mmCIF file with all atom_site columns, C-alpha atoms in Angstrom:
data_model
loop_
_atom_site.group_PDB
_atom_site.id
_atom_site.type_symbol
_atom_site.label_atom_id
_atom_site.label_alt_id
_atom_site.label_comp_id
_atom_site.label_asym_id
_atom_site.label_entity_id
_atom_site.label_seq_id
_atom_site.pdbx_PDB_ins_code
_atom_site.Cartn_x
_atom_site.Cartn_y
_atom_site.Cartn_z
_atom_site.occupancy
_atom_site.B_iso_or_equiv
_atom_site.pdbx_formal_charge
_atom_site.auth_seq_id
_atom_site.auth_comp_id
_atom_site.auth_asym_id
_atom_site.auth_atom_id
_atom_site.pdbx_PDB_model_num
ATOM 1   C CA . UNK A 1 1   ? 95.236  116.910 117.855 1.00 0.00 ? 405 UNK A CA 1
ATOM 2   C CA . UNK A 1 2   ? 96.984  115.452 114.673 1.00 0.00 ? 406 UNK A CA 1
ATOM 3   C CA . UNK A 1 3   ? 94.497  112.705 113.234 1.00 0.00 ? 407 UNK A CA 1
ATOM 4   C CA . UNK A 1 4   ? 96.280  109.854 111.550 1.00 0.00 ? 408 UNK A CA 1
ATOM 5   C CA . UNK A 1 5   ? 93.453  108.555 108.957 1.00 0.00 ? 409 UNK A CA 1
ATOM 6   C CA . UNK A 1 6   ? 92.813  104.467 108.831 1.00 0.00 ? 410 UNK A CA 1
ATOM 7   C CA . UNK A 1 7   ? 91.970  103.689 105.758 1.00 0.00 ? 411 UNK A CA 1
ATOM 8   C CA . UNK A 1 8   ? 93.375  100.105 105.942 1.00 0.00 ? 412 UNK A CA 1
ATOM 9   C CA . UNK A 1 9   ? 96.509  100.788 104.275 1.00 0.00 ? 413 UNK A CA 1
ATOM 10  C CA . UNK A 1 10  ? 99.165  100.130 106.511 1.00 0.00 ? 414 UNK A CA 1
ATOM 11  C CA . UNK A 1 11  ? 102.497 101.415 108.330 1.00 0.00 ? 415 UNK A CA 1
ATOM 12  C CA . UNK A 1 12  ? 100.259 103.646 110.908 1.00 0.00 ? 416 UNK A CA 1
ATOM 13  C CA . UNK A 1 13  ? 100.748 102.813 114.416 1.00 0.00 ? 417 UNK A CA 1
ATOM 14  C CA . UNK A 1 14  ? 105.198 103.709 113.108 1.00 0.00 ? 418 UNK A CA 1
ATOM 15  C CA . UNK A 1 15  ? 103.447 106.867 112.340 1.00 0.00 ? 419 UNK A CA 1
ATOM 16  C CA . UNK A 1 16  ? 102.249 107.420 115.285 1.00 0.00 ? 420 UNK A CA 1
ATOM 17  C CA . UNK A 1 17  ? 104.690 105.920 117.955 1.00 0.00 ? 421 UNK A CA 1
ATOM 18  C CA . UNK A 1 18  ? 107.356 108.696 115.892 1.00 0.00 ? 422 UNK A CA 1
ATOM 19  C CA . UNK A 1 19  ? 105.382 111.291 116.667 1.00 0.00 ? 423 UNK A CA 1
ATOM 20  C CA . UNK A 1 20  ? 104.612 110.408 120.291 1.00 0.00 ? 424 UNK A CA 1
ATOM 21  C CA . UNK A 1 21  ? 108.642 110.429 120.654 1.00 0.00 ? 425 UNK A CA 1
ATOM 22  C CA . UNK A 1 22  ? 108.827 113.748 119.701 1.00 0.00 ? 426 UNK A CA 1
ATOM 23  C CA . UNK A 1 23  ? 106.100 115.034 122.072 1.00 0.00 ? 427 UNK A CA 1
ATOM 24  C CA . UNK A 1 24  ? 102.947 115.084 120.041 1.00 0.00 ? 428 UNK A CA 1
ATOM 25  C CA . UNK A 1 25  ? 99.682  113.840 120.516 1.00 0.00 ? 429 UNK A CA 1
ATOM 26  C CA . UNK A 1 26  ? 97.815  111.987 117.922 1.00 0.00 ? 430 UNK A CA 1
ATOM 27  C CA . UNK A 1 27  ? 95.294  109.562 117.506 1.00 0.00 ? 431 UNK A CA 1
ATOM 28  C CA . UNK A 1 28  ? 94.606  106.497 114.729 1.00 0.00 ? 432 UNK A CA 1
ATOM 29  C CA . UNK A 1 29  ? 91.024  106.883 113.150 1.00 0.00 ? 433 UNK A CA 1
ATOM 30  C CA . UNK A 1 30  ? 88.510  105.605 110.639 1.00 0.00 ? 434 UNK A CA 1
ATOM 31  C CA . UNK A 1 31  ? 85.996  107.475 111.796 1.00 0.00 ? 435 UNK A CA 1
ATOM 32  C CA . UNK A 1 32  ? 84.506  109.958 109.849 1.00 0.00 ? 436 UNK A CA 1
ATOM 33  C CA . UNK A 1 33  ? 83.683  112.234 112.882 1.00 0.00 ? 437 UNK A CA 1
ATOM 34  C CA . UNK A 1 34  ? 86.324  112.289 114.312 1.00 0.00 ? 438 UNK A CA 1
ATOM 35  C CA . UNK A 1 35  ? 88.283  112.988 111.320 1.00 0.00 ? 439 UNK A CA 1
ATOM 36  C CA . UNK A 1 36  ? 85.952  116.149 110.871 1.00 0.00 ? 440 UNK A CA 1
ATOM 37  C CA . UNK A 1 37  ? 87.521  118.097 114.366 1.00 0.00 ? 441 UNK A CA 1
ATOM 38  C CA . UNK A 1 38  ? 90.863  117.075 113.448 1.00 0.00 ? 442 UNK A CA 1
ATOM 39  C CA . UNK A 1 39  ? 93.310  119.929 114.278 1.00 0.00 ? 443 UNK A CA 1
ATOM 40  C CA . UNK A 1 40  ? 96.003  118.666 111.694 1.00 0.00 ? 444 UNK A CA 1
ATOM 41  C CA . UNK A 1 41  ? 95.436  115.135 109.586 1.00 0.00 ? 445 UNK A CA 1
ATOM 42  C CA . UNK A 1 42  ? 98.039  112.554 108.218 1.00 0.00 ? 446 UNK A CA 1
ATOM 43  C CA . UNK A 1 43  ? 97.369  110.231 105.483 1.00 0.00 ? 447 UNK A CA 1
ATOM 44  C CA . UNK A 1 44  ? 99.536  107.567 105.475 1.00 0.00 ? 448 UNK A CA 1
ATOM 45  C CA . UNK A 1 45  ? 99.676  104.399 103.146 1.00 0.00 ? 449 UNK A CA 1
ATOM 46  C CA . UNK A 1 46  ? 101.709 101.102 101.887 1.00 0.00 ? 450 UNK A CA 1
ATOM 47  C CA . UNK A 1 47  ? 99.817  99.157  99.204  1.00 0.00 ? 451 UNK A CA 1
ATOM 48  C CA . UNK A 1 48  ? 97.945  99.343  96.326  1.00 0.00 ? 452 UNK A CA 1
ATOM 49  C CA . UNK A 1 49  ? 96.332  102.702 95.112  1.00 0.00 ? 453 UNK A CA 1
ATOM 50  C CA . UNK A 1 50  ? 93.109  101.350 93.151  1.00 0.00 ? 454 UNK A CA 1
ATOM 51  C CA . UNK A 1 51  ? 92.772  99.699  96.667  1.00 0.00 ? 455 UNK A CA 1
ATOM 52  C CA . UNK A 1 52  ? 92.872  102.428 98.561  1.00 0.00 ? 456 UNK A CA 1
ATOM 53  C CA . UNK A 1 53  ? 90.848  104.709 96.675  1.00 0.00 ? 457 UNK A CA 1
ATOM 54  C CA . UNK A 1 54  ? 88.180  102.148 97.012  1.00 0.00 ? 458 UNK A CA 1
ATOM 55  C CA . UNK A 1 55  ? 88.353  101.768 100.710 1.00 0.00 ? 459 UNK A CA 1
ATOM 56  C CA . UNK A 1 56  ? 88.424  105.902 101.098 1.00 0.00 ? 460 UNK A CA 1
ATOM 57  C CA . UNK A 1 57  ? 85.034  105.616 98.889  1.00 0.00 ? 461 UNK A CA 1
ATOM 58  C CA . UNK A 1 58  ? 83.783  102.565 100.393 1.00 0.00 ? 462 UNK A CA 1
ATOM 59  C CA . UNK A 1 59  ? 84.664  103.761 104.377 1.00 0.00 ? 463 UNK A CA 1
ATOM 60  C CA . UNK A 1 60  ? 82.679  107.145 103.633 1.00 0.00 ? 464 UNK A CA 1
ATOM 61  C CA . UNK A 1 61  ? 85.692  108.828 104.054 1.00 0.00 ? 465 UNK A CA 1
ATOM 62  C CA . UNK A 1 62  ? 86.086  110.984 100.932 1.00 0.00 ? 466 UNK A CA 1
ATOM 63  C CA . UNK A 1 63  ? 83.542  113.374 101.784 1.00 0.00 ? 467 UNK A CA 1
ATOM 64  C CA . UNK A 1 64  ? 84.903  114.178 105.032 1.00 0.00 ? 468 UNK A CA 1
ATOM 65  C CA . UNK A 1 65  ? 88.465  114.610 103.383 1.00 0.00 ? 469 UNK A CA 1
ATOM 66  C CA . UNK A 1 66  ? 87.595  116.558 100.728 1.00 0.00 ? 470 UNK A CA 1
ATOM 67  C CA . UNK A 1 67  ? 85.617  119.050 103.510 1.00 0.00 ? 471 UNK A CA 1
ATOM 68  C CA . UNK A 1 68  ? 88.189  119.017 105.850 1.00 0.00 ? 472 UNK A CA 1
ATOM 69  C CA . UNK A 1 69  ? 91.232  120.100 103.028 1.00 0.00 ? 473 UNK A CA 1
ATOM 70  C CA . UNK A 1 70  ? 89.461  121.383 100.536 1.00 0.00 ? 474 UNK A CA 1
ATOM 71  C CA . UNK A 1 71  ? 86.817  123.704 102.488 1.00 0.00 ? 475 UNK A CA 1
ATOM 72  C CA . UNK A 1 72  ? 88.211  123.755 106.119 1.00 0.00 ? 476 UNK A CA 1
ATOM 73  C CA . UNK A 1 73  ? 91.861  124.224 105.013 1.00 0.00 ? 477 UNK A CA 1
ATOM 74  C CA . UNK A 1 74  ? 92.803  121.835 107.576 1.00 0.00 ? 478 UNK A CA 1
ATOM 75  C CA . UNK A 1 75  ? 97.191  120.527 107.352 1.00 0.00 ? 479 UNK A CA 1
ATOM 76  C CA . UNK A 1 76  ? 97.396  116.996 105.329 1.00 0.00 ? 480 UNK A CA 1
ATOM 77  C CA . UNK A 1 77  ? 100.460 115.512 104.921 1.00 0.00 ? 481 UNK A CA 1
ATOM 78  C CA . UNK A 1 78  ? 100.566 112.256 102.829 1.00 0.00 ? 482 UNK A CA 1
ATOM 79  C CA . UNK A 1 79  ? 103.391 109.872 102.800 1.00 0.00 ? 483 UNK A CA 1
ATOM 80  C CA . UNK A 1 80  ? 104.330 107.198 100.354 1.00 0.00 ? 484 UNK A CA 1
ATOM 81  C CA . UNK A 1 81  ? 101.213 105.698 99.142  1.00 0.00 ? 485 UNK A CA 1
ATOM 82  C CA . UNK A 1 82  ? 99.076  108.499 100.618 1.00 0.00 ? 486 UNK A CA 1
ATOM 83  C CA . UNK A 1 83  ? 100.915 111.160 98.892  1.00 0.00 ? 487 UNK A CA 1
ATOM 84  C CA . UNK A 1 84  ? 100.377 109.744 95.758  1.00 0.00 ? 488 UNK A CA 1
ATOM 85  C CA . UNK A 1 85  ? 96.201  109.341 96.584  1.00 0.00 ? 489 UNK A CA 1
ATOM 86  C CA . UNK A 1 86  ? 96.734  113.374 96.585  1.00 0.00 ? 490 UNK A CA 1
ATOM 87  C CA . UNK A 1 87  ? 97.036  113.478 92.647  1.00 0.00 ? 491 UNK A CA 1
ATOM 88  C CA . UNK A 1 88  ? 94.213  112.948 90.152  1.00 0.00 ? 492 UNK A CA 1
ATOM 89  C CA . UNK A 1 89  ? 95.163  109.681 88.449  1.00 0.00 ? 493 UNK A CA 1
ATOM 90  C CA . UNK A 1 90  ? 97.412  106.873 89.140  1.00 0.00 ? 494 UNK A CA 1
ATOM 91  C CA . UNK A 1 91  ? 98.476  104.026 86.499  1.00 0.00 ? 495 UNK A CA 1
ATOM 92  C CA . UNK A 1 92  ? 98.114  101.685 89.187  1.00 0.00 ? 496 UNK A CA 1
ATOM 93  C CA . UNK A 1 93  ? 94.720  100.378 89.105  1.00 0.00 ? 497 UNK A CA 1
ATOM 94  C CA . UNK A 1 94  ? 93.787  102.865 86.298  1.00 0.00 ? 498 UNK A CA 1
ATOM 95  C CA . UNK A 1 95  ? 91.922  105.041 88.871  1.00 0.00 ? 499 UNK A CA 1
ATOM 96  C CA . UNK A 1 96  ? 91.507  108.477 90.095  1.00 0.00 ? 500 UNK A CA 1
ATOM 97  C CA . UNK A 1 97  ? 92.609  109.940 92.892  1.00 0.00 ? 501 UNK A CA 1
ATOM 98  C CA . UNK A 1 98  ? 91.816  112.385 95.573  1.00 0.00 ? 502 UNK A CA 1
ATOM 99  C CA . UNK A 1 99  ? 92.791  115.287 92.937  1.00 0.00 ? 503 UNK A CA 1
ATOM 100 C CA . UNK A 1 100 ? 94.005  118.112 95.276  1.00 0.00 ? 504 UNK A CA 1
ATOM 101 C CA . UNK A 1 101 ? 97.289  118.268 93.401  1.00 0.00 ? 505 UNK A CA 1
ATOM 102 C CA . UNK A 1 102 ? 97.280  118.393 90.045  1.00 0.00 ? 506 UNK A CA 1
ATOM 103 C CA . UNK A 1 103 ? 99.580  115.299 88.190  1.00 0.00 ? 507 UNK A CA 1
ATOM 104 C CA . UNK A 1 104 ? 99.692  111.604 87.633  1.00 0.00 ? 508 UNK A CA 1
ATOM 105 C CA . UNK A 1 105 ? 101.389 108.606 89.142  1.00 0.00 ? 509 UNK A CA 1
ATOM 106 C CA . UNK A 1 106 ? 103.490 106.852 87.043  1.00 0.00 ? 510 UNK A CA 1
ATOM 107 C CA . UNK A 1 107 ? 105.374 103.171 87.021  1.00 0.00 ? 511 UNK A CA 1
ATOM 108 C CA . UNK A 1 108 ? 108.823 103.047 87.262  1.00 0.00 ? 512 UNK A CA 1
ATOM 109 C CA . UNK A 1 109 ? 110.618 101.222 84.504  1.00 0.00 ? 513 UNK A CA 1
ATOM 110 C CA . UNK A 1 110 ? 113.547 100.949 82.773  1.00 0.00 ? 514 UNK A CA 1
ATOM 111 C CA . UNK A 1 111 ? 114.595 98.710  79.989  1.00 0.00 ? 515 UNK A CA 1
ATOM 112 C CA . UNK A 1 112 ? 117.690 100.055 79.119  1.00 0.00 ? 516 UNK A CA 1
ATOM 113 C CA . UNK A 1 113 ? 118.837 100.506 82.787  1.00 0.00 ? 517 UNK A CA 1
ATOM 114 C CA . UNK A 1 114 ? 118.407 96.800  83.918  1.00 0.00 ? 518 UNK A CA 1
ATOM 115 C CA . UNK A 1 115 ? 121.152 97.974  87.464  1.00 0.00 ? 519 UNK A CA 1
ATOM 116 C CA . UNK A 1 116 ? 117.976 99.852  88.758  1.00 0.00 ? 520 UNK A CA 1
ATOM 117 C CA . UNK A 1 117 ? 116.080 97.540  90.248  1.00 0.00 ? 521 UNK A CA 1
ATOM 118 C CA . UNK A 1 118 ? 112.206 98.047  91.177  1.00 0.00 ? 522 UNK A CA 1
ATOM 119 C CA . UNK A 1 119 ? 110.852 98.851  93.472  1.00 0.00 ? 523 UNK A CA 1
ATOM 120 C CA . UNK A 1 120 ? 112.754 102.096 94.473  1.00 0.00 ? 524 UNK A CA 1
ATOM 121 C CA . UNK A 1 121 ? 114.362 101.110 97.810  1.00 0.00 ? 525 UNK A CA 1
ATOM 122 C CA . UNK A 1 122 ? 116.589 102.564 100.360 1.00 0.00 ? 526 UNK A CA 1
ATOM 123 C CA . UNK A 1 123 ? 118.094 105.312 101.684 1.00 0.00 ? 527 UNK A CA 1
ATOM 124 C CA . UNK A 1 124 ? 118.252 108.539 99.084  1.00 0.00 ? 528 UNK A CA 1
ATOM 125 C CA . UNK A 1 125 ? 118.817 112.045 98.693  1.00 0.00 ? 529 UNK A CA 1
ATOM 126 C CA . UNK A 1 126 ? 116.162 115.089 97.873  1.00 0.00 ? 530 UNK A CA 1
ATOM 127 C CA . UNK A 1 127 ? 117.038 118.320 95.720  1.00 0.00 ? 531 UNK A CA 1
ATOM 128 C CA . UNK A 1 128 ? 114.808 120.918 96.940  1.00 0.00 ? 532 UNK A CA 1
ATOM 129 C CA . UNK A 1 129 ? 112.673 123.179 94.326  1.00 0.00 ? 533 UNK A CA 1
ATOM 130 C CA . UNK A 1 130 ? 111.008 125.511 96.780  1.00 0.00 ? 534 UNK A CA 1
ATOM 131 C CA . UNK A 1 131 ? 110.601 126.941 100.097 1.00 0.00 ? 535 UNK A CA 1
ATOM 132 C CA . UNK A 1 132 ? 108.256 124.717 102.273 1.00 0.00 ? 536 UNK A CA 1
ATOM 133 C CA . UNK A 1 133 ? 107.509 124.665 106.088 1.00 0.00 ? 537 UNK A CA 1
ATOM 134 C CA . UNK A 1 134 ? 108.158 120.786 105.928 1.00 0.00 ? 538 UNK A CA 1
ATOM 135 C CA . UNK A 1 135 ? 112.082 122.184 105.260 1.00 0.00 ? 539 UNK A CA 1
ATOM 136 C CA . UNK A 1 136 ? 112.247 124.451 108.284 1.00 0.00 ? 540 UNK A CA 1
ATOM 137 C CA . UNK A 1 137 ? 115.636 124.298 109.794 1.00 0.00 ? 541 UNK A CA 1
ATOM 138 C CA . UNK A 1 138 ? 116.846 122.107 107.076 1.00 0.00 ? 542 UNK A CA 1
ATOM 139 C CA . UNK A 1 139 ? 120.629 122.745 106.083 1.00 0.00 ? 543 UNK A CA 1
ATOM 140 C CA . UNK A 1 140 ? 120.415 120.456 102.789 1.00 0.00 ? 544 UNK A CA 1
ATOM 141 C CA . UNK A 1 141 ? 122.119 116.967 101.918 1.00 0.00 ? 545 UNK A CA 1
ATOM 142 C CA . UNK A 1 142 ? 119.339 115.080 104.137 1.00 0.00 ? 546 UNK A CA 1
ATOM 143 C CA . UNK A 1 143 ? 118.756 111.516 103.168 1.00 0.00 ? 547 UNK A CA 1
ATOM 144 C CA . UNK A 1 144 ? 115.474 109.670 103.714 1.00 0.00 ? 548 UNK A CA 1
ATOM 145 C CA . UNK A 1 145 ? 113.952 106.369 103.243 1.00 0.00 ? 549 UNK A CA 1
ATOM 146 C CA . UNK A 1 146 ? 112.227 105.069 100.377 1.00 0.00 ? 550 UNK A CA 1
ATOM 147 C CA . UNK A 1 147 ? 110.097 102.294 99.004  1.00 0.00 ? 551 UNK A CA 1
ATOM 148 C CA . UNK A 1 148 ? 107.748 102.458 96.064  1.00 0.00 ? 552 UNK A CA 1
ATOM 149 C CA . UNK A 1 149 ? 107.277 101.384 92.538  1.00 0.00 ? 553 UNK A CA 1
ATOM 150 C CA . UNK A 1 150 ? 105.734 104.049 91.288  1.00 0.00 ? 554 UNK A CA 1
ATOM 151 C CA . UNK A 1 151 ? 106.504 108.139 91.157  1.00 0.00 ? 555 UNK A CA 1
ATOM 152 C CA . UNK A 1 152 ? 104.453 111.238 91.032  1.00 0.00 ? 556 UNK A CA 1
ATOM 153 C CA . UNK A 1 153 ? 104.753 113.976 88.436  1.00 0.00 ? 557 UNK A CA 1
ATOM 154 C CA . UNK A 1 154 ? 103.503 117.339 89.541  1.00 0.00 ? 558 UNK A CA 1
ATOM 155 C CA . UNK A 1 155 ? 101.611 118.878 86.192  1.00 0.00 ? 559 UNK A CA 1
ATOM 156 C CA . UNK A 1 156 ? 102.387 122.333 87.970  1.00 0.00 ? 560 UNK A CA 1
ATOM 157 C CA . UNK A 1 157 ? 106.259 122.548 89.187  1.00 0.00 ? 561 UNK A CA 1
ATOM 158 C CA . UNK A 1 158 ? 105.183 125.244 91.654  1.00 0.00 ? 562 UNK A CA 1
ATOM 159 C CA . UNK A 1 159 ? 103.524 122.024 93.729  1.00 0.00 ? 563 UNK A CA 1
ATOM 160 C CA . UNK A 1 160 ? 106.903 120.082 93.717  1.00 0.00 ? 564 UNK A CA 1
ATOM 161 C CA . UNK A 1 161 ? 108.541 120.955 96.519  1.00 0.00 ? 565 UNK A CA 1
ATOM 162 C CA . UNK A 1 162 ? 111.804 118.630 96.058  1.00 0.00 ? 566 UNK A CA 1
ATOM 163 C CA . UNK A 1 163 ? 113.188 116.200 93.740  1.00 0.00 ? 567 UNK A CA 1
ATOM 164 C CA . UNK A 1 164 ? 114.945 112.555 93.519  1.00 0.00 ? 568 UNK A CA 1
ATOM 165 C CA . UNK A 1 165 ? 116.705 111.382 90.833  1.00 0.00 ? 569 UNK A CA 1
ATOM 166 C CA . UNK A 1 166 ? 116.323 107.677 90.535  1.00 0.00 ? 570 UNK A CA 1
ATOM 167 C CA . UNK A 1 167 ? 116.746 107.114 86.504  1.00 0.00 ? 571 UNK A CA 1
ATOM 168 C CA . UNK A 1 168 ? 114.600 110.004 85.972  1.00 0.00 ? 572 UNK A CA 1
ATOM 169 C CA . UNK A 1 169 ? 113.745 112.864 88.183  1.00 0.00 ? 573 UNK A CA 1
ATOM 170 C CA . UNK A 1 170 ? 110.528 112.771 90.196  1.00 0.00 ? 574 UNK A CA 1
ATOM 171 C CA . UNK A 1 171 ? 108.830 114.822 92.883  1.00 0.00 ? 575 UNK A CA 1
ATOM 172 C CA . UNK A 1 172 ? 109.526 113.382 95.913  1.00 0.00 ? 576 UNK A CA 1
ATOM 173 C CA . UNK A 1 173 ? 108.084 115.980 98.093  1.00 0.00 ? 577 UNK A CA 1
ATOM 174 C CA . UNK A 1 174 ? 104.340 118.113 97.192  1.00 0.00 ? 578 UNK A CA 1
ATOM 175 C CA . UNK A 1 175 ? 103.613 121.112 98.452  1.00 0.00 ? 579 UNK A CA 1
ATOM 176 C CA . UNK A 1 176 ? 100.001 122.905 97.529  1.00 0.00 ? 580 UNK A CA 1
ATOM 177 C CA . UNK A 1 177 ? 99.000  125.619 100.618 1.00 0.00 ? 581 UNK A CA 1
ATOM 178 C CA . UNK A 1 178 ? 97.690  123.248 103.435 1.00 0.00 ? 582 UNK A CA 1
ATOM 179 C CA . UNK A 1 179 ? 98.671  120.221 101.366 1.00 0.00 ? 583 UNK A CA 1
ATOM 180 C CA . UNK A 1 180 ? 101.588 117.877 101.550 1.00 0.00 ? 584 UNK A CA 1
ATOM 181 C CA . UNK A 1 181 ? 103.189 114.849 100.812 1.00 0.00 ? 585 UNK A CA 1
ATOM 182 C CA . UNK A 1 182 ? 106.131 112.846 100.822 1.00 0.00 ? 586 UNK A CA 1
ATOM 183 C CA . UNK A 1 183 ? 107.108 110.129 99.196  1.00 0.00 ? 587 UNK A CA 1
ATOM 184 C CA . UNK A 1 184 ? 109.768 109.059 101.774 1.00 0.00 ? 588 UNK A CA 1
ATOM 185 C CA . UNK A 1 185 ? 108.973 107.505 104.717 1.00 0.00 ? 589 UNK A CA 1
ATOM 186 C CA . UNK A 1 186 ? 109.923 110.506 107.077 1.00 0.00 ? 590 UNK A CA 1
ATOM 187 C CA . UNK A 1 187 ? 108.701 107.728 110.145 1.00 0.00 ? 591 UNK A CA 1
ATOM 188 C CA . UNK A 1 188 ? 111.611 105.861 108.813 1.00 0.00 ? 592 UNK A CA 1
ATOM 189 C CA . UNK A 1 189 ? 114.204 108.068 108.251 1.00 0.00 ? 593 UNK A CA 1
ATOM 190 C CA . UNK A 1 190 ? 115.858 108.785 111.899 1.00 0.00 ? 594 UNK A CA 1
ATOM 191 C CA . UNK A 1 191 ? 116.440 112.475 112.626 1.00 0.00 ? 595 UNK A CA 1
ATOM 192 C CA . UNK A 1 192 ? 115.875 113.519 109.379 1.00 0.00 ? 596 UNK A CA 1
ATOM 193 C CA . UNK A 1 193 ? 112.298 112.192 108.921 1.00 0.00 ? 597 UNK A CA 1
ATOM 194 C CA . UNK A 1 194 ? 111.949 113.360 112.418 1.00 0.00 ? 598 UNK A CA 1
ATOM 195 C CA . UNK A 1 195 ? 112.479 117.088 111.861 1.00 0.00 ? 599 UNK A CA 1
ATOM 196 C CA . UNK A 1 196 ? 109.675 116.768 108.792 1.00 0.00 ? 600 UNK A CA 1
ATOM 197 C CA . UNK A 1 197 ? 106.931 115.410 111.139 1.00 0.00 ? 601 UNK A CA 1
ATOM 198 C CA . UNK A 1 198 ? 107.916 117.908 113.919 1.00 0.00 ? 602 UNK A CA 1
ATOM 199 C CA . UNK A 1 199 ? 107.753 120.603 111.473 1.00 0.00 ? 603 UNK A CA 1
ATOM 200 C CA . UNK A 1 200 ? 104.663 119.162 109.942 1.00 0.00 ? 604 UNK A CA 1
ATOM 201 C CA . UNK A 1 201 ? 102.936 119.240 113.558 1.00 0.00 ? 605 UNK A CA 1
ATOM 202 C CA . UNK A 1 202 ? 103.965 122.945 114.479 1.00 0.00 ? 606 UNK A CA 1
ATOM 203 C CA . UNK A 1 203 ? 101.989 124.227 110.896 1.00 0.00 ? 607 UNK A CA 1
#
């Protein structure tokens, strides 16, 4: 059973309804016990991070996490906003985060590039840095959907599984054993974001 974690952060019944089309069974949960005999868990997430961190704390929720991923070795796969809740700090909300990947989130800006407009939105292209199981069957030049304001840096570039260039080049895609993350949307972004969750479920 893949376990799609409700932390009160959005986007997850798209989540869900996605994978349902393509066969899988999953279910939407804040509860911590259930979360703990999850076969495979997805973190999901459109908001603020300070927010969510404190709702993951608040919800009893970390503990469980940290168990299941850290101990357990249990398939996460974060997207968006929950990918970047993998690193250890974000500059939104000054906070820490779940720290399972080593590297910071970062806001976007450019002053001497006023034509890119934030937040980061729309359909884009990744560069990939590694092999990952996410990629499996993947022929290259996939595009996928994005929206965010702010962009992860990977302190190790063995955790950075792909790139996007968007006036700098960030790590669009995180890869650490049984963790990963994307920053895309892959719920969003047709065929292509299908074949990521369908190879996410068969890890």
């Amino acid at each position: 059973m893949i376990t799609i974690v409700d932390y009160g952060m959005g986007n997850l019944n798209s989540v869900k309804n996605m994978l349902k089309y393509l066969g899988y069974d999953s279910t939407v949960t804040g509860d911590p016990e259930v979360i703990r005999k999850a076969d495979k868990l997805i973190l999901p997430g459109v908001g603020n991070f300070g927010t969510a961190m404190d709702v993951i704390r608040r919800s009893d929720l970390l503990d469980v996490l940290n168990h299941k991923v850290l101990e357990d070795k249990t398939p996460i796969l974060g997207i968006c906003l929950g990918m970047q809740l993998l690193l250890e700090y974000s500059e939104e909300g000054g906070c820490d985060g779940l720290g399972w990947i080593p590297g910071n989130v970062k806001k976007f800006e450019f002053p001497d590039q006023p034509q890119l407009k934030i937040p980061h939105m729309g359909w884009d292209y990744i560069e990939k840095q590694k092999e990952s199981p996410l990629f499996a069957d993947s022929v290259g030049g996939e595009r996928y959907y994005f929206v965010h304001s702010y962009y992860v840096q990977c302190r190790n570039r063995e955790d950075a599984a792909a790139t996007t260039e968007y006036g700098i080049r960030f790590d669009s895609v995180v890869e650490r054993g049984n963790i990963m993350g994307t920053q895309f949307h892959p719920e969003k972004s047709h065929k292509y974001g299908m074949g990521i969750l369908g190879n996410f479920a068969k890890v």
